[in-house]
XYZ file of C-alpha atoms in Angstrom:
405
model
C 146.927 136.834 194.021
C 143.151 136.621 193.770
C 141.346 135.421 196.883
C 139.529 132.151 195.905
C 136.914 132.680 198.611
C 136.076 136.133 197.226
C 135.932 134.646 193.715
C 133.419 131.983 194.869
C 131.255 134.640 196.503
C 131.307 136.688 193.321
C 130.299 133.687 191.225
C 127.491 132.879 193.645
C 126.168 136.476 193.509
C 126.346 136.434 189.719
C 124.341 133.201 189.637
C 121.660 134.693 191.906
C 121.493 137.875 189.810
C 121.005 135.721 186.719
C 118.232 133.824 188.529
C 116.447 137.096 189.340
C 116.676 138.130 185.691
C 115.020 134.811 184.716
C 112.118 135.666 187.028
C 111.773 139.209 185.682
C 111.527 138.065 182.059
C 109.145 135.188 182.812
C 111.511 132.311 182.102
C 109.971 130.161 184.852
C 106.986 128.297 183.407
C 104.400 125.704 184.405
C 105.101 125.446 188.146
C 103.617 122.252 189.593
C 103.305 121.777 193.356
C 102.955 118.339 194.953
C 103.482 117.043 198.461
C 107.191 117.484 199.105
C 108.026 118.459 195.529
C 108.086 121.522 193.287
C 108.734 121.250 189.525
C 108.863 123.731 186.650
C 110.319 124.389 183.213
C 112.876 127.197 183.088
C 114.025 128.703 179.789
C 117.790 129.048 179.673
C 120.559 129.177 177.085
C 119.551 125.868 175.510
C 116.863 125.570 172.834
C 114.650 123.506 175.106
C 113.695 124.633 178.643
C 115.400 122.868 181.515
C 113.372 120.755 183.953
C 113.942 121.844 187.555
C 112.835 119.878 190.637
C 112.967 121.059 194.257
C 112.280 118.534 197.021
C 111.676 119.309 200.682
C 110.655 116.973 203.520
C 106.984 117.005 204.399
C 106.015 118.542 207.716
C 106.577 115.928 210.482
C 103.351 114.430 211.824
C 103.966 115.736 215.346
C 104.391 119.305 214.076
C 101.334 118.960 211.841
C 99.181 117.732 214.744
C 100.324 120.589 216.973
C 99.516 123.068 214.231
C 96.036 121.655 213.555
C 95.271 121.684 217.297
C 96.430 125.307 217.577
C 94.286 126.364 214.611
C 91.287 124.467 215.972
C 91.610 126.298 219.297
C 91.757 129.815 217.834
C 88.585 131.533 216.609
C 90.385 133.906 214.231
C 92.375 131.085 212.640
C 89.184 129.060 212.311
C 87.508 132.006 210.580
C 90.389 132.344 208.118
C 90.355 128.646 207.296
C 86.559 128.583 206.962
C 87.033 131.076 204.104
C 89.499 128.650 202.475
C 92.612 130.742 203.015
C 95.684 131.129 205.173
C 96.170 134.518 206.793
C 98.158 136.387 209.406
C 96.648 134.548 212.380
C 97.266 131.074 210.975
C 100.840 132.035 210.032
C 101.575 133.472 213.506
C 100.200 130.352 215.196
C 102.368 128.166 212.959
C 105.447 130.117 214.067
C 104.381 129.964 217.724
C 103.948 126.170 217.551
C 107.344 125.678 215.915
C 105.777 124.278 212.721
C 108.192 125.440 210.015
C 105.911 125.772 206.987
C 108.761 127.552 205.209
C 111.543 124.950 204.813
C 114.622 125.692 206.901
C 118.001 126.223 205.189
C 119.817 123.060 204.198
C 116.809 120.740 203.781
C 115.997 121.461 200.129
C 117.257 119.046 197.458
C 117.729 120.534 193.970
C 117.781 118.794 190.585
C 118.078 120.389 187.152
C 118.760 119.058 183.660
C 121.161 121.915 182.928
C 124.973 121.440 182.912
C 125.522 124.196 185.518
C 127.822 123.023 188.361
C 126.324 125.386 190.956
C 124.238 124.112 193.844
C 121.651 125.357 193.471
C 122.034 126.304 189.830
C 120.595 129.574 188.555
C 117.503 127.804 187.193
C 116.701 126.202 190.563
C 117.280 129.568 192.261
C 114.912 131.201 189.749
C 112.223 128.654 190.592
C 112.719 129.372 194.302
C 112.318 133.118 193.726
C 109.221 132.635 191.558
C 107.596 130.293 194.073
C 108.303 132.774 196.898
C 106.435 135.398 194.875
C 103.560 133.022 194.181
C 102.885 132.132 197.820
C 102.125 135.799 198.568
C 98.851 135.279 196.712
C 98.558 131.481 197.093
C 99.849 130.567 200.568
C 97.980 127.252 200.263
C 100.686 126.232 197.754
C 103.245 126.335 200.577
C 100.927 124.212 202.722
C 100.645 121.651 199.913
C 104.438 121.565 199.471
C 104.775 120.612 203.153
C 102.292 117.740 202.731
C 98.820 119.153 203.476
C 95.911 120.031 201.152
C 94.109 123.189 202.252
C 90.652 121.621 201.878
C 91.665 118.644 204.012
C 93.149 120.976 206.629
C 89.955 123.066 206.770
C 87.825 119.927 207.228
C 90.142 118.481 209.879
C 90.296 121.734 211.857
C 86.485 122.037 211.751
C 86.146 118.457 213.025
C 88.641 119.061 215.831
C 86.862 122.263 216.847
C 83.519 120.440 216.941
C 85.056 117.645 219.031
C 86.422 120.232 221.462
C 83.005 121.851 221.843
C 81.301 118.484 222.364
C 83.912 117.473 224.938
C 83.549 120.801 226.767
C 79.750 120.435 226.824
C 79.996 116.857 228.117
C 82.488 117.915 230.791
C 80.254 120.769 231.904
C 77.260 118.424 232.102
C 79.293 115.866 234.054
C 80.513 118.496 236.506
C 76.934 119.741 236.944
C 75.728 116.200 237.662
C 78.565 115.632 240.120
C 77.792 118.909 241.834
C 74.133 117.933 242.202
C 75.089 114.492 243.508
C 77.492 115.943 246.070
C 74.802 118.222 247.469
C 75.447 121.579 249.101
C 78.637 122.288 251.072
C 77.985 122.793 254.770
C 79.375 126.339 254.800
C 77.110 127.351 251.936
C 74.098 125.705 253.630
C 74.637 127.609 256.881
C 75.242 130.868 254.997
C 71.953 130.363 253.190
C 70.270 129.633 256.531
C 71.469 132.949 257.891
C 70.110 134.754 254.843
C 66.787 132.919 254.616
C 66.208 131.990 258.241
C 65.885 128.249 257.576
C 67.938 125.197 256.604
C 67.678 123.762 253.081
C 65.547 120.603 252.743
C 67.151 117.193 252.696
C 67.582 115.695 249.195
C 65.253 112.778 248.349
C 66.514 109.278 249.108
C 67.291 107.031 246.142
C 64.724 104.356 245.289
C 65.551 100.949 246.778
C 67.051 98.395 244.424
C 64.716 95.650 243.203
C 67.499 93.045 243.230
C 71.052 92.346 242.087
C 72.088 94.049 238.862
C 72.198 91.656 235.884
C 75.688 90.750 234.652
C 76.811 89.104 231.438
C 78.633 85.770 231.318
C 82.338 85.868 232.194
C 84.534 85.263 229.099
C 85.516 81.666 228.525
C 89.211 81.590 229.456
C 89.775 78.444 227.459
C 88.676 79.941 224.129
C 91.470 81.335 221.957
C 89.453 84.430 220.918
C 88.580 85.323 224.492
C 90.145 88.408 226.061
C 90.925 86.196 229.055
C 92.677 83.460 227.017
C 95.814 82.368 228.945
C 98.105 82.663 225.924
C 96.978 86.205 225.173
C 97.316 87.229 228.822
C 100.806 85.716 228.925
C 101.904 87.745 225.883
C 100.499 90.960 227.363
C 102.141 90.279 230.721
C 105.511 89.558 229.065
C 105.260 92.762 227.050
C 104.328 94.822 230.119
C 107.257 93.364 232.078
C 109.661 94.085 229.217
C 108.517 97.704 228.954
C 108.660 98.201 232.710
C 112.241 96.888 232.747
C 113.260 99.232 229.932
C 111.549 102.189 231.603
C 113.279 101.466 234.912
C 116.672 101.072 233.245
C 116.241 104.358 231.409
C 115.009 106.181 234.521
C 118.005 104.983 236.558
C 120.421 106.015 233.827
C 118.765 109.304 232.870
C 117.923 110.649 236.315
C 115.861 113.819 236.204
C 113.633 114.299 233.176
C 113.217 110.579 232.580
C 109.437 110.748 232.974
C 108.908 111.838 229.389
C 110.001 108.389 228.204
C 107.618 106.475 230.487
C 104.563 106.363 228.235
C 102.642 103.811 226.210
C 102.491 103.916 222.426
C 99.427 105.903 221.413
C 99.915 104.835 217.793
C 98.743 101.228 217.218
C 101.171 100.852 214.310
C 104.202 101.795 216.435
C 103.046 99.396 219.132
C 102.654 96.625 216.532
C 106.151 97.199 215.121
C 107.749 97.346 218.575
C 106.122 94.082 219.680
C 107.148 92.355 216.437
C 110.752 93.504 216.900
C 110.801 92.141 220.464
C 108.973 88.878 219.718
C 112.180 86.791 219.435
C 110.647 84.961 216.492
C 107.564 83.761 218.436
C 105.402 82.428 215.552
C 102.172 82.730 217.544
C 102.702 86.414 218.327
C 103.990 87.216 214.843
C 100.951 85.523 213.317
C 98.605 87.674 215.393
C 100.492 90.853 214.530
C 100.642 90.066 210.801
C 96.884 89.533 210.740
C 96.150 92.748 212.625
C 95.859 94.875 209.469
C 96.624 95.061 205.757
C 99.437 97.489 206.569
C 101.018 94.940 208.909
C 100.985 92.215 206.249
C 102.656 94.530 203.731
C 105.186 96.406 205.876
C 105.751 94.672 209.214
C 108.836 92.645 208.236
C 110.911 95.644 207.117
C 109.560 97.857 209.889
C 110.369 95.395 212.687
C 113.932 94.924 211.391
C 114.350 98.715 211.310
C 113.038 98.995 214.879
C 115.575 96.442 216.117
C 118.418 98.574 214.785
C 117.192 102.072 215.614
C 113.800 102.191 217.316
C 111.190 104.734 216.291
C 113.632 107.147 214.527
C 114.579 104.288 212.172
C 110.982 104.118 210.897
C 111.242 107.732 209.782
C 114.003 106.836 207.296
C 112.598 103.476 206.193
C 110.906 104.907 203.108
C 112.871 108.091 202.577
C 114.952 109.983 205.099
C 115.831 113.634 205.461
C 118.232 115.784 203.472
C 121.328 116.225 205.593
C 122.773 119.714 206.193
C 125.386 120.603 203.598
C 128.300 120.486 206.039
C 127.182 117.107 207.435
C 126.773 115.639 203.962
C 130.155 116.967 202.855
C 131.830 115.323 205.875
C 130.086 112.025 205.124
C 131.204 112.155 201.485
C 134.784 112.747 202.561
C 134.673 109.771 204.935
C 133.121 107.396 202.410
C 135.669 108.289 199.732
C 138.850 108.374 201.862
C 138.501 106.195 204.976
C 139.761 102.616 204.403
C 136.747 100.314 204.012
C 136.979 96.621 203.193
C 134.750 95.048 200.564
C 134.480 98.073 198.260
C 135.444 98.116 194.577
C 138.190 100.495 193.505
C 137.833 103.313 192.647
C 134.863 104.072 194.885
C 131.844 105.651 193.201
C 129.398 107.648 195.320
C 125.983 108.672 194.020
C 123.498 111.061 195.627
C 119.804 110.346 195.034
C 117.082 112.339 196.803
C 119.386 113.038 199.755
C 120.657 109.443 200.022
C 124.348 108.589 199.622
C 124.720 105.350 197.612
C 127.900 103.303 197.180
C 127.669 102.114 193.593
C 128.390 98.444 192.992
C 127.621 97.078 196.474
C 123.903 97.951 196.881
C 124.587 99.893 200.084
C 123.403 103.410 200.911
C 123.172 105.825 203.842
C 120.092 107.804 204.865
C 120.070 110.752 207.251
C 117.668 110.439 210.182
C 115.754 112.986 212.282
C 118.131 112.261 215.177
C 121.185 113.419 213.178
C 122.506 109.884 212.582
C 123.402 108.032 209.384
C 121.386 104.821 208.852
C 122.959 102.059 206.670
C 120.670 100.307 204.162
C 121.244 97.287 201.915
C 119.139 96.284 198.922
C 117.635 92.785 199.143
C 115.185 91.323 196.612
C 114.675 94.740 195.062
C 113.866 96.557 198.346
C 116.008 98.560 200.753
C 116.314 97.127 204.287
C 117.941 98.751 207.293
C 121.018 96.582 207.817
C 122.764 97.871 210.929
C 122.774 100.390 213.780
C 123.037 104.113 212.973
C 126.079 106.257 213.655
C 127.207 109.858 213.456
C 130.216 108.542 211.510
C 129.266 107.599 207.941
C 132.246 105.261 207.464
C 131.493 103.435 210.721
C 127.857 102.913 209.746
C 128.807 101.532 206.313
C 131.639 99.314 207.556
C 129.286 97.359 209.782
C 127.143 96.508 206.762
C 130.066 95.687 204.445
C 131.595 93.308 206.990
C 128.411 91.182 207.101
C 127.891 90.842 203.344
């Protein structure tokens, strides 16, 4: 009897060989690269070329910042970028910083208009091969696919390098001023005396002050716009106490290594979302936060609800989500189609769109987060809202949403 596993491997190899033949005879046409997306027309057996789309997640902001800082701190990388290109130094620094410019296995989402059942189909594989060839001469195309324009990167790296040099010059000047103000250490003074036969002169005394230094008026504590307004101070004190309590609770539970969690939000947007989620419906605080920026007025409601359910990782899936590894997605599919779930029509219909798993007919979908959890979403008024806590179990995450419909 034929081994089915060996048959699948043979079919997969045949599909890849066919993809390579497409590349050799120029069947891949009109490749377009955008942030997170690669599209092309691939000539196949049909009269009209098939449209193929490859989607990959953009490089996470933390990885991108580390990479830009590393490039800004290296003279050879700066020289390569100043010529408008990516070279060996920039590539090696990217690998050293853990910034995966080349997408890792399992994160690419393939779409093709052909009827081929393979994943990826031979047309998508052909596009992958052709793009891999292209980045040998145009590595900036890979940078664009991961969410960064080369020109913008060159400008940003130049700015960061200039800021570093200015900061270093200011630090050196400050240290020189401090050294002059501190005077000469006693040991150095006596050593100089032994060499020169005399003690160094005393430094000049500072000029006497002509009077008290002028000060501005203290802020009016009774004015609502004052930094010392009682209501504003109360909100800041409440927030500080809440964060201190959370930090202490985490430190007691986590033990060693808990210090990495004891930090303040450096991103004003994250701080705004966190405070809105913890406001307990305080209209005064919510009004201030909503008026803090145009972004807050447009996005704060959905973002604060997401934060309540999953914290900062939930924001990463609010407008997209990652493509789950194949094995993880297959397990989630199996759970959603077989585990008993109340409130679902029969038979269940599951649709995959851009890495999301949607339950057709109930406006519920799952998105895969950067922490390896499934986040349940429900559509309300035409927009998707995070509707419950995440879980490693897809059925458990969905059931919590279905039970509250």
